[in-house]
Coordinates of C-alpha atoms (C1' of nucleotides) in Angstrom, one line a residue:
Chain A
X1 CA -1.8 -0.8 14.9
X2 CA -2.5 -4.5 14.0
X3 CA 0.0 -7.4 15.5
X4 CA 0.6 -10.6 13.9
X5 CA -0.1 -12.2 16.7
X6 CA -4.0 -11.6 16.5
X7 CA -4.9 -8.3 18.3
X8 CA -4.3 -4.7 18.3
X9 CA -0.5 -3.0 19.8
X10 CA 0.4 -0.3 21.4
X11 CA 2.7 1.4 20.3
X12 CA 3.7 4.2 22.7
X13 CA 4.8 7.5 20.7
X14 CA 6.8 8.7 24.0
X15 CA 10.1 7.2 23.8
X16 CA 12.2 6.2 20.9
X17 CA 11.1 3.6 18.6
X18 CA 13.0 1.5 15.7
X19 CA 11.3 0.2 12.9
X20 CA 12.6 -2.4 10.9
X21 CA 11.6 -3.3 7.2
X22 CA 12.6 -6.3 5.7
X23 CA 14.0 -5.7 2.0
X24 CA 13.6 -6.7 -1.3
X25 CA 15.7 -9.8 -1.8
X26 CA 19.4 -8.7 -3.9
X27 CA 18.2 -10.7 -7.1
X28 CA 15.1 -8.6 -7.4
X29 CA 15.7 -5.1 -6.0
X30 CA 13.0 -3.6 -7.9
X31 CA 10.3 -5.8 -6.6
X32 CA 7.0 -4.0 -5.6
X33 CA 6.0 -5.9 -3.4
X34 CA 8.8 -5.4 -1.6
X35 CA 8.7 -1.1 -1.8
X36 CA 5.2 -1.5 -1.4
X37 CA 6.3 -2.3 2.2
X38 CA 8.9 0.4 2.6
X39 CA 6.5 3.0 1.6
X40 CA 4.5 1.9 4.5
X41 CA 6.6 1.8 6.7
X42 CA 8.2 5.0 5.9
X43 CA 4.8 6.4 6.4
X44 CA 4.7 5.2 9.8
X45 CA 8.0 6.5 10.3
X46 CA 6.9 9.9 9.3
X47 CA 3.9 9.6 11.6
X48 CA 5.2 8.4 14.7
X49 CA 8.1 11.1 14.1
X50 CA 5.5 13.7 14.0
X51 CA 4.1 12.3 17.2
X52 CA 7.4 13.0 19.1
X53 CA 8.7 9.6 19.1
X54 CA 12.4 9.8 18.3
X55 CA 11.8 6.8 15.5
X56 CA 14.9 5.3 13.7
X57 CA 14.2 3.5 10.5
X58 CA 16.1 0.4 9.0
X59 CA 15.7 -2.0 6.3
X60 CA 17.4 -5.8 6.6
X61 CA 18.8 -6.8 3.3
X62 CA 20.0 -10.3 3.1
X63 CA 23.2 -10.8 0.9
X64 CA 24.7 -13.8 1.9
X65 CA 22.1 -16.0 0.6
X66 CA 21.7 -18.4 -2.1
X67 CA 19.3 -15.8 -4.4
X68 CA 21.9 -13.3 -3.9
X69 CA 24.9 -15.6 -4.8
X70 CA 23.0 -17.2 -7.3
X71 CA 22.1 -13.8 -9.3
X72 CA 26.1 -12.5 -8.8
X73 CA 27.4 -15.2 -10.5
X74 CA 24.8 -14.7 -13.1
X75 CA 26.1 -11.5 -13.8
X76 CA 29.4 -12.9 -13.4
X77 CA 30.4 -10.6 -10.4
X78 CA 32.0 -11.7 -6.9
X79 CA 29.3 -11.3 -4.2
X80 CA 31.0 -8.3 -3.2
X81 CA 30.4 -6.5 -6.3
X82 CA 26.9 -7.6 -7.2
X83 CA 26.0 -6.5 -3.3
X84 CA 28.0 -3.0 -4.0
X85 CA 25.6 -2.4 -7.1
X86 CA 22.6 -3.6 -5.8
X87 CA 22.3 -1.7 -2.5
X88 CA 23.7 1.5 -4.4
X89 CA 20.4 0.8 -6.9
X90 CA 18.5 0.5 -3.6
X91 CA 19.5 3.5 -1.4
X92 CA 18.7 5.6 -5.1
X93 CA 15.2 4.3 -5.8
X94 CA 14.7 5.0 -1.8
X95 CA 15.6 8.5 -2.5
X96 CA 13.3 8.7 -5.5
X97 CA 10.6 7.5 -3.2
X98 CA 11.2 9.9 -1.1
X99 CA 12.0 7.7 1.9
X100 CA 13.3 9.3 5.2
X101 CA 17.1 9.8 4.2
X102 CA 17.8 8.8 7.8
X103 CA 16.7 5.5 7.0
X104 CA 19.5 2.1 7.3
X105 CA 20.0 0.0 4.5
X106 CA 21.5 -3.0 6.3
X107 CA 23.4 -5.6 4.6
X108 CA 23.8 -8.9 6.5
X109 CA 27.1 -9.1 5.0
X110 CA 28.1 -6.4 7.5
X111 CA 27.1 -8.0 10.9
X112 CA 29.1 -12.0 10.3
X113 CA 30.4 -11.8 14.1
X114 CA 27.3 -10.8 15.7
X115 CA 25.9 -13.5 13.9
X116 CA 27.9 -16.6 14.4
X117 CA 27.7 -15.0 18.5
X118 CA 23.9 -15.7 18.2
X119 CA 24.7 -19.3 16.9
X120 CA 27.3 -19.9 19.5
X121 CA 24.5 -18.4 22.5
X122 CA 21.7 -20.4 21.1
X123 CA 23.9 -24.0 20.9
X124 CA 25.2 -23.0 24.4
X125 CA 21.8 -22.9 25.9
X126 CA 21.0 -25.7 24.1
X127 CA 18.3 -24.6 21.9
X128 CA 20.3 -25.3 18.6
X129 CA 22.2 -28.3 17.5
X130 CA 24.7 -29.2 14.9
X131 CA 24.3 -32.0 12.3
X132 CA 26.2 -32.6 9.3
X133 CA 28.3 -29.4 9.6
X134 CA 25.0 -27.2 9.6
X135 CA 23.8 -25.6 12.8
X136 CA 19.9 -25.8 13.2
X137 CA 17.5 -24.2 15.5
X138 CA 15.4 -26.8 17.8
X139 CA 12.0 -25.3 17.7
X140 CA 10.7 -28.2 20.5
X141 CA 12.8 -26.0 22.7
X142 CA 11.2 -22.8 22.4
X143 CA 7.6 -23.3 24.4
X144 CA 6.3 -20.2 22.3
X145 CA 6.9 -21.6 18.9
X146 CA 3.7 -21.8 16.7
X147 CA 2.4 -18.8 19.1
X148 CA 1.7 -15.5 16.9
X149 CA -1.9 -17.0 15.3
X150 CA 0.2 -17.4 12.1
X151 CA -0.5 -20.8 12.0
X152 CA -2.2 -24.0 14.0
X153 CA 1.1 -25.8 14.5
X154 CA -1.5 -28.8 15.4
X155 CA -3.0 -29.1 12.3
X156 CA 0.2 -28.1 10.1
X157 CA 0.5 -31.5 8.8
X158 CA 4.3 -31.9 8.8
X159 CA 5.7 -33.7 5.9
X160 CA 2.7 -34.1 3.7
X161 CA 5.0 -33.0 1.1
X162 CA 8.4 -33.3 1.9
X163 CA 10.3 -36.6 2.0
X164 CA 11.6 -36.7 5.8
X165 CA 14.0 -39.2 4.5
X166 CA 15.9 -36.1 2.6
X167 CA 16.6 -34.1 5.8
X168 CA 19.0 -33.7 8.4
X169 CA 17.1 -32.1 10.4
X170 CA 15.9 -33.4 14.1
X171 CA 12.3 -32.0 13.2
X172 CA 11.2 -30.6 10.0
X173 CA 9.9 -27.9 11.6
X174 CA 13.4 -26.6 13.0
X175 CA 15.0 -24.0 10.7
X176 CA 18.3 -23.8 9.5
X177 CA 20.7 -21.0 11.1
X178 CA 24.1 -21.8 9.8
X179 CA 24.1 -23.6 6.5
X180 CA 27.3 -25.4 5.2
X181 CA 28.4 -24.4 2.2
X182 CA 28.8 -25.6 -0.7
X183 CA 31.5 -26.8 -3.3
X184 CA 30.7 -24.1 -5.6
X185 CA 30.8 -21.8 -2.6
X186 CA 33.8 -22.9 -1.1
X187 CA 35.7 -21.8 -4.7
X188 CA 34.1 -18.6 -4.9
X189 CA 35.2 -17.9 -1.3
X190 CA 31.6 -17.2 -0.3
X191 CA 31.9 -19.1 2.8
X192 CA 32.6 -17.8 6.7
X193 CA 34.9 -20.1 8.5
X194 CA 33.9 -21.1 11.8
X195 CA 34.6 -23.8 14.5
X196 CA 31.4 -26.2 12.6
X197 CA 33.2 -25.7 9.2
X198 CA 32.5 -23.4 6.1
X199 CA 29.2 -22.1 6.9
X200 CA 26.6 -19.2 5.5
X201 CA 24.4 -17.5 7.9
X202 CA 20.5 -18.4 6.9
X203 CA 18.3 -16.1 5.9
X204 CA 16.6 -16.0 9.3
X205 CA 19.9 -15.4 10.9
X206 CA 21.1 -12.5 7.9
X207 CA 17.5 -10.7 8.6
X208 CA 17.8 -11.1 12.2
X209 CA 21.1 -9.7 12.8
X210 CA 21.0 -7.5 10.3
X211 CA 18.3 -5.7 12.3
X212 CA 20.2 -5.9 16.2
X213 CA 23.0 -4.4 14.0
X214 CA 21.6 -1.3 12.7
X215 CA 18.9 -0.6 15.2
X216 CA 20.5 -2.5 18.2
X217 CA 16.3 -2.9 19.1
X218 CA 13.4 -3.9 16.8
X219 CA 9.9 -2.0 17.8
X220 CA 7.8 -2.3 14.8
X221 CA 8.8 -4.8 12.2
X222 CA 7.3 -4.7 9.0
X223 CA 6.9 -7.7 6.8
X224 CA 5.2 -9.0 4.1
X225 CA 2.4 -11.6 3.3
X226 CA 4.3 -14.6 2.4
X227 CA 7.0 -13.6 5.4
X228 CA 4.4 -14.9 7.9
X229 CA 5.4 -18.1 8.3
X230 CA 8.1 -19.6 9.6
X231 CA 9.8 -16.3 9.1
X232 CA 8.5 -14.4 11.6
X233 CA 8.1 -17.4 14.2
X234 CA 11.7 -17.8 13.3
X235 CA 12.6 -14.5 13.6
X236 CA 10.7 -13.8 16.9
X237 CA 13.0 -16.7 18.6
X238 CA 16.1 -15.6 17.4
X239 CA 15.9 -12.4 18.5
X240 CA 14.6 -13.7 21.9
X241 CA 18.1 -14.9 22.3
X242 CA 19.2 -11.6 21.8
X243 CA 17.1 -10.4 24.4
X244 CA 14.8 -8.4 21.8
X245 CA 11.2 -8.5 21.0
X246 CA 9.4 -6.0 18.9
X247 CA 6.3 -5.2 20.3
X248 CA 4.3 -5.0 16.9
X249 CA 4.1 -7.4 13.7
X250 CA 2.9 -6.2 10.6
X251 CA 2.5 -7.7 7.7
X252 CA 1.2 -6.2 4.2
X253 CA -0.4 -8.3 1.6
X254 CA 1.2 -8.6 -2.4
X255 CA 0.4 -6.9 -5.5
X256 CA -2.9 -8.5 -7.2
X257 CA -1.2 -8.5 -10.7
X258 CA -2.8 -8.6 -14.1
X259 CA -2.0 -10.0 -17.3
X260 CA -0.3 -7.6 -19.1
X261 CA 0.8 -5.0 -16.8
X262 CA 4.5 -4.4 -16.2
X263 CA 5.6 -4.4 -12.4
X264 CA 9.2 -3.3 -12.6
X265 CA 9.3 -0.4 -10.8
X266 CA 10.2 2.2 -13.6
X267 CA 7.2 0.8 -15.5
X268 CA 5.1 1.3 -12.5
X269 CA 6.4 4.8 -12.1
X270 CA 5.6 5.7 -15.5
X271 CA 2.0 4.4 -15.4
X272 CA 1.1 6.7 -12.0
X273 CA 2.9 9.5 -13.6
X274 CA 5.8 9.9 -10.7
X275 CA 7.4 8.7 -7.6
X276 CA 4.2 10.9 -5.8
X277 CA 2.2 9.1 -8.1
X278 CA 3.5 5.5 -7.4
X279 CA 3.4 6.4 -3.4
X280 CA 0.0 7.4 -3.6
X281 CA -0.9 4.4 -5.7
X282 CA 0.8 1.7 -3.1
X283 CA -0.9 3.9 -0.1
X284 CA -4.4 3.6 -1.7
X285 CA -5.3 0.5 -0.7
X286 CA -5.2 -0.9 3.1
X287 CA -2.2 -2.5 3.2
X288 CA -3.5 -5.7 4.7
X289 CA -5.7 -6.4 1.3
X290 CA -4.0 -6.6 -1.5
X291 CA -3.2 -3.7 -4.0
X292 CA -4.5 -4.2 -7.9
X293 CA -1.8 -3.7 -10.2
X294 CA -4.3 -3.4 -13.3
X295 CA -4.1 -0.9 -16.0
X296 CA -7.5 1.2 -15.2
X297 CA -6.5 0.9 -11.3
X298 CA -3.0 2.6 -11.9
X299 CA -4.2 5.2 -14.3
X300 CA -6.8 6.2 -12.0
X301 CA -4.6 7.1 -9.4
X302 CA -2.1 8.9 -11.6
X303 CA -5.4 11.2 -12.0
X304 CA -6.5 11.1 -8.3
X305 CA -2.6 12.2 -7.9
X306 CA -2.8 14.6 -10.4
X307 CA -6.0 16.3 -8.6
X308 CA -4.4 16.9 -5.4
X309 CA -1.1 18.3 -6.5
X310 CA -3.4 20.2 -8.8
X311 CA -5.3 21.7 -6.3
X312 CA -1.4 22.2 -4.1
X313 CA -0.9 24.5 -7.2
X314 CA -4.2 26.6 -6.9
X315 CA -3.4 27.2 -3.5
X316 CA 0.0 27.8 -3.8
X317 CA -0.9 30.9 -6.3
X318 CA -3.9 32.2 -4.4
X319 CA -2.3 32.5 -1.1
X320 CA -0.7 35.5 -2.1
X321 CA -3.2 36.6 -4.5
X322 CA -5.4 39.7 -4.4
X323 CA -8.0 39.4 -1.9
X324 CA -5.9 39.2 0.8
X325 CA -7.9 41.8 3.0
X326 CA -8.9 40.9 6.6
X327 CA -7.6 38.0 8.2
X328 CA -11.5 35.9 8.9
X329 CA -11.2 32.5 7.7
X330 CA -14.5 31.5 6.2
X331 CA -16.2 29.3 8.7
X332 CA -16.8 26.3 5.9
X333 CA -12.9 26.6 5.2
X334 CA -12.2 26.4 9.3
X335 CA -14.5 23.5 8.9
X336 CA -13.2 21.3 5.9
X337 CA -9.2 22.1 7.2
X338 CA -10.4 20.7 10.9
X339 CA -11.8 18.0 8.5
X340 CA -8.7 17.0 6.9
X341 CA -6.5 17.0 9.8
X342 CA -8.7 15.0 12.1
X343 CA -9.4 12.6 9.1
X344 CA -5.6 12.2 8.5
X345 CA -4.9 11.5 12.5
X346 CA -7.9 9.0 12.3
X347 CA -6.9 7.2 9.8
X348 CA -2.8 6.9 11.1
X349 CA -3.4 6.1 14.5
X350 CA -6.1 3.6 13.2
X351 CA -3.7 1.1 11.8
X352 CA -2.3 3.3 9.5
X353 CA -5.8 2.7 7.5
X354 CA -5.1 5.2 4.9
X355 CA -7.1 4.0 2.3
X356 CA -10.2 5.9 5.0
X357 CA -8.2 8.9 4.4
X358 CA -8.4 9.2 0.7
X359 CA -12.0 10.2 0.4
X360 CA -11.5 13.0 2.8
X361 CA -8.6 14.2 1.0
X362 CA -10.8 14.0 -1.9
X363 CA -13.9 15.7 -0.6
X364 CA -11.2 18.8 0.6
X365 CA -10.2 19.0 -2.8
X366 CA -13.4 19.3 -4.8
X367 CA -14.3 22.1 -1.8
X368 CA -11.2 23.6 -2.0
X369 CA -11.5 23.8 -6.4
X370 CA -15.1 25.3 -5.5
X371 CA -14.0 27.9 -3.7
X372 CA -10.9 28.8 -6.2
X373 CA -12.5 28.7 -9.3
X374 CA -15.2 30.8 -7.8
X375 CA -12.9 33.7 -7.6
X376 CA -13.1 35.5 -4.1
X377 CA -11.2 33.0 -2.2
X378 CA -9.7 35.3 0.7
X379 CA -5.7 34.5 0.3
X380 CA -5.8 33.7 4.2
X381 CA -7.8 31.3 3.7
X382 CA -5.7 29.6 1.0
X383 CA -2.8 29.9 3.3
X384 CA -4.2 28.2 5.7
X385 CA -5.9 24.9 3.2
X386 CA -2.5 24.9 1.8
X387 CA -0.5 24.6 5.5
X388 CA -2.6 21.6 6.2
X389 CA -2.1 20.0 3.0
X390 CA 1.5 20.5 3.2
X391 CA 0.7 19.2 6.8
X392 CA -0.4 16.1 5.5
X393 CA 2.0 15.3 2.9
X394 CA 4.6 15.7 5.5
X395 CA 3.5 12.2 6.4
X396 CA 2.1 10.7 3.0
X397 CA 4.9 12.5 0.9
X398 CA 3.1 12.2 -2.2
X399 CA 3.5 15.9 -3.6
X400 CA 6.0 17.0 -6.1
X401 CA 6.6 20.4 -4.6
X402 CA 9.7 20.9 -7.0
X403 CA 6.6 21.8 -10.0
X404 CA 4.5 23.9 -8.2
X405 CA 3.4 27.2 -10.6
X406 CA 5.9 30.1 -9.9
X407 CA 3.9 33.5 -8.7
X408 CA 4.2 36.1 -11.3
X409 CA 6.4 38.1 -8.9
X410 CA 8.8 35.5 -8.6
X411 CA 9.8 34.8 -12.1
X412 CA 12.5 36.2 -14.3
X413 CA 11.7 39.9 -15.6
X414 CA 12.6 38.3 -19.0
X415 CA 10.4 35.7 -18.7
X416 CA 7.6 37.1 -16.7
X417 CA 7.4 39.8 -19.9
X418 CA 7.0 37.1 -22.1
X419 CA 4.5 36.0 -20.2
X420 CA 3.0 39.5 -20.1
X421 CA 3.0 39.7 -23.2
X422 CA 1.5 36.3 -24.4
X423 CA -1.5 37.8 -22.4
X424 CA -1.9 41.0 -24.1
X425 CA -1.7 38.7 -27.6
X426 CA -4.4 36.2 -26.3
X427 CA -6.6 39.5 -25.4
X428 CA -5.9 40.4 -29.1
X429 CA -7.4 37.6 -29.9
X430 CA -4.1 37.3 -32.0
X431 CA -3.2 33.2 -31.1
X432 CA -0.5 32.7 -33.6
X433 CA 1.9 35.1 -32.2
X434 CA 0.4 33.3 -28.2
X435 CA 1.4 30.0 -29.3
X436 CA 4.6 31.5 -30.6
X437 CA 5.3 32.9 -27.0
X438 CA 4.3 29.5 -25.7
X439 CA 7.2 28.0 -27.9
X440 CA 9.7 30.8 -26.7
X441 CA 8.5 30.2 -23.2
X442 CA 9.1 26.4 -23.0
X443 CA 12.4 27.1 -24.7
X444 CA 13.2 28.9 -21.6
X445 CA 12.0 26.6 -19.2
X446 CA 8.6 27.8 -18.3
X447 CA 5.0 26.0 -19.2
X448 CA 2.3 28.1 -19.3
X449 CA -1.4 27.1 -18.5
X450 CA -4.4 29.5 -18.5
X451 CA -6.7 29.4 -15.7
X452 CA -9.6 32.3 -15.3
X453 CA -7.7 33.8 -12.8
X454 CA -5.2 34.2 -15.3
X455 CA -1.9 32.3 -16.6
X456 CA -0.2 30.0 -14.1
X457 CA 3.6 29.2 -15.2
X458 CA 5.3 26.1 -14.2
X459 CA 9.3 25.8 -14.3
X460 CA 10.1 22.9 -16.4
X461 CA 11.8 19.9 -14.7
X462 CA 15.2 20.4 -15.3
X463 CA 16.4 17.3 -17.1
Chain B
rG1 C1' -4.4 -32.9 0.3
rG2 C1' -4.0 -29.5 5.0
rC3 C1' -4.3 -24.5 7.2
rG4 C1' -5.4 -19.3 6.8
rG5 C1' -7.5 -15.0 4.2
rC6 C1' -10.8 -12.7 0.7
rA7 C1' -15.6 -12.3 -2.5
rU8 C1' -19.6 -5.0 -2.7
rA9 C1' -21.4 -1.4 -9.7
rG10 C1' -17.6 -1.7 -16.1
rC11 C1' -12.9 -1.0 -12.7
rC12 C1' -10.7 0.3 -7.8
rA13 C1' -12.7 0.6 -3.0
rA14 C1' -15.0 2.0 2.2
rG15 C1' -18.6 -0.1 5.1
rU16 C1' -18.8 -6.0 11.2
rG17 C1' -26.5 -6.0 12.9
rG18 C1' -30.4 -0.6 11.5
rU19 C1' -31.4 0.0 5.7
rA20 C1' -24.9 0.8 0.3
rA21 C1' -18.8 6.4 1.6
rG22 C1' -15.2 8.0 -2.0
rG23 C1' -12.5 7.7 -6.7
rC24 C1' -11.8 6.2 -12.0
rA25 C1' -14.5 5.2 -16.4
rG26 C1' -19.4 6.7 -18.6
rA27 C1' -23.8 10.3 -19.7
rG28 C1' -25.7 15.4 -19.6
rG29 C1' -24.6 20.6 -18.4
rU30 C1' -21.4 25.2 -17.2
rC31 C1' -16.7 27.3 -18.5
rU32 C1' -13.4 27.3 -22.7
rG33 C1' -9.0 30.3 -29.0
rC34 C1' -5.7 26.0 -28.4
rA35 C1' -3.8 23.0 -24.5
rA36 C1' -4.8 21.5 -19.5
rA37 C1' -8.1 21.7 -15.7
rA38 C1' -12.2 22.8 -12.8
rC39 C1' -17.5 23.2 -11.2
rC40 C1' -22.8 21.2 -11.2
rU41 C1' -26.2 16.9 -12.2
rC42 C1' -27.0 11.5 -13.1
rC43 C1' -25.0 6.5 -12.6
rA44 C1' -25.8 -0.6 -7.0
rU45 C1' -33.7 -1.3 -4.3
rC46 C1' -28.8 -4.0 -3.6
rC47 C1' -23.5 -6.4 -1.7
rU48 C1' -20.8 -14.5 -5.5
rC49 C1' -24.7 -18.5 -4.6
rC50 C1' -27.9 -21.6 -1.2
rG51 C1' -29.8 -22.2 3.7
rG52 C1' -30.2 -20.5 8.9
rU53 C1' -30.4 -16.8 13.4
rU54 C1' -32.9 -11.9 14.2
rC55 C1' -38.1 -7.2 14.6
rA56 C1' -33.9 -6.0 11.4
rA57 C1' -27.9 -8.9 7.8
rA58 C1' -23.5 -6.8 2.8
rU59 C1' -22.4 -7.3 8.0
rC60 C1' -23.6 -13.2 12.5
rC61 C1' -23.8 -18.9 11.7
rG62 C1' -23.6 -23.4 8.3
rG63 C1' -22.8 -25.1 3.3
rA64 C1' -21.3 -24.4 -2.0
rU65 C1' -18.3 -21.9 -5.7
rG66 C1' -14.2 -18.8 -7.1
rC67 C1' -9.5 -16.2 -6.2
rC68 C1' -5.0 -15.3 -3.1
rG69 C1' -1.2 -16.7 0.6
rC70 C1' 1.4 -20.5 3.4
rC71 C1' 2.6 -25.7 4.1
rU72 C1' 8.2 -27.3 -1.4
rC73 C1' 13.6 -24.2 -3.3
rC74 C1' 15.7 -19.6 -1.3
rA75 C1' 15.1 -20.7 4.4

RNA sequence: GGCGGCAUAGCCAAGUGGUAAGGCAGAGGUCUGCAAAACCUCCAUCCUCCGGUUCAAAUCCGGAUGCCGCCUCCA
């Protein structure tokens, strides 16, 4: 696993182990970037989980901060409101996207005390100061400051851009962790009250707290590209206060957008087909290089998707299927399912370099389509390809096992003699009265495909 | 302007010194009532450009060009 701070970590699987995400920001819930990051790190959940780590999962939402104030009264809401919608929205799209339902949606808003305690521990030892009724962090105090390899704090040249004349601040460098409010927020009430005046917790501060709160430790925190600096320098010190530092930094790189391509999030679903789809899409690529976002990049993984929940299917049907006599796995199957497995370990435990993984997954697939369309696939054997998929996907989630075909056995006598005898009509050669059944059929739920081992039905999403 | 990262086929993308994985698109074939798939074959003498190191470089070094991120709001 890679660390910000330049080399590998760690991370032992033993023990328990909290992972903290940072969230999208509460004016822009649907942004990709953002889930993009959640997916990842819901994947390492999933993996370290499966390792035996007892893993907890949380994702820091600030919503005490200007964007979020700025977009409530927008939409002409107190904060309270807006931040009741919006994390609502979240915590459904993050059940659309399958993420652990175990995992913390943390709002800053929650954890005011704990805050203004950090503010009060960090002025006491003398590492903060107030000006001006704002309460900044000295960043000359902290000898580690400027350490992860984010950035050469020698050759940031300080105030190339910035008028110092503007600021309050000792340093420009130090960061903000108690901001005084404004007029606008004093009316609104969107203020906390405290012994240096009206106040709002920064965004350092709301992240930062936000995460002692829900996981009381941070492990693993996930971040993205344009979080690396200051925000994780500034993060790292405030937690050192709290007598917490994560022992892994990772941080994911954006979208590479396109002209002309939607990136809200239900546009993105539509485009890779569905939430397995859009998983798969944001897994493809390592997450340290960015992800294209382009038209022929999206639709090709709503077909790479499509290929491995088609070949789910195949198995799923010719597990039970005929065949089923003797219990010998062919040696090439042994083979190409020792394959996957080891390919899919590799590839976590590798910093979570997925995008190895794919081609393996890939390679099993056109083996396993082989040996189904050739007929005499023993249905042990299909068991067994279909455990280690299902194996996999335990940790990618990217399957939509809610449309997988339904054995003949298993389907309504009603419908399974319709079925029946849409066969017997297609032998007939009579197509009309086939396509008729295919009409009734869909009327009653059921989608019908023909395959040369015969018709696989599908139950129709229920809408 | 400063710092960091990246540059591989029409597209996406692996590959950090030993002679270019995989996928999508495309071409041909098999199968096929329709629909949807699947299977087989082909598809980079070359890795942005220029120079250097080496028996050997897409891979290392120097330079050029282009793109992205940060250094400015949020913070």
């Amino acid at each position: 696993m890679n660390l910000a701070t330049g080399g590998k970590a760690v991370v032992d699987a033993a023990g328990p182990l909290n992972i903290y995400t940072i969230g999208p920001s509460l004016d822009e819930p649907d942004d990709p970037d953002a889930w993009r990051r959640l997916v990842l790190s819901d994947v390492l959940a999933r993996h370290l989980a499966r390792s035996g780590a007892q893993v907890k999962v949380a994702v820091g939402l600030a919503d005490l901060d200007d964007r979020t104030l700025s977009a409530a009264r927008a939409a002409n809401l107190s904060r309270a409101d807006y931040v009741a919608g919006v994390l609502a929205r979240i915590k459904a799209r993050a059940q659309s996207l399958r993420l652990l339902p175990e995992t913390i949606f943390e709002p800053a808003s929650a954890s005011v005390p704990q805050a203004l305690d950090i503010c009060r521990k960090l002025l006491g030892k003398g590492q903060a100061y107030e000006k001006l009724r704002s309460v900044y962090f000295d960043v000359r105090r902290d000898k580690r400051y400027g350490n992860m390899h984010l950035m050469d704090m020698d050759k940031l040249s300080v105030g190339k851009t910035v008028d110092l004349d503007d600021y309050v601040k000792d340093n420009p460098l130090d960061f903000t962790l108690l901001k005084r409010a404004s007029l606008q927020d004093l009316k609104l009430g969107d203020v906390i009250e405290t012994e240096w005046g009206n106040v709002r917790p920064s965004w350092f501060v709301q992240i930062a707290v936000a995460g002692l709160s829900a996981l009381g430790r941070v492990d693993v925190l996930v971040a993205g590209e344009d979080h690396q600096f200051p925000h994780l320098e500034n993060l790292r010190v405030v937690w050192s206060a709290a007598g917490v530092e994560p022992k892994a930094w990772l941080a994911d790189r954006k979208l590479a957008r396109e002209e002309g391509v939607a990136l809200d999030l239900d546009a993105l679903i539509a485009q890779t087909g569905n939430a397995g789809g859009l998983r798969l899409w944001l897994l493809s690529a390592a997450y340290r290089k960015p992800l294209s976002a382009s038209q022929q990049s999206l639709s090709m993984w709503a077909r790479n998707w499509h290929k491995v929940q088609e070949t789910a299917c195949g198995l799923r049907l010719a597990q039970g299927a005929g065949g089923n006599k003797g219990k010998d796995i062919p040696e090439d199957v042994a083979q190409a399912v020792f394959d996957l497995k080891a390919g899919l370990a590799q590839a976590l435990e590798d910093d979570l370099s997925l995008h190895r993984y794919w081609p393996r997954l890939f390679t099993f697939v056109k083996l396993v389509n082989g040996w189904l369309s050739a007929g005499n696939f023993p249905g042990a054997a299909a068991a067994l390809c279909l455990r280690q998929l299902e194996a996999a996907d335990a940790v990618l989630g990217i399957l939509d096992l809610s449309q997988m075909p339904v054995p003949g056995g298993s389907l309504p006598d009603a419908v399974r003699a319709l079925v029946d005898e849409r066969e017997a009509a297609r032998k007939a050669k009579d197509f009309a009265a086939s396509d008729a059944l295919r009409a009734r059929l869909a009327a009653s739920g059921f989608r019908v495909e023909d395959t040369a081992q015969g018709p696989r039905v599908y139950a129709l999403a229920s809408v």
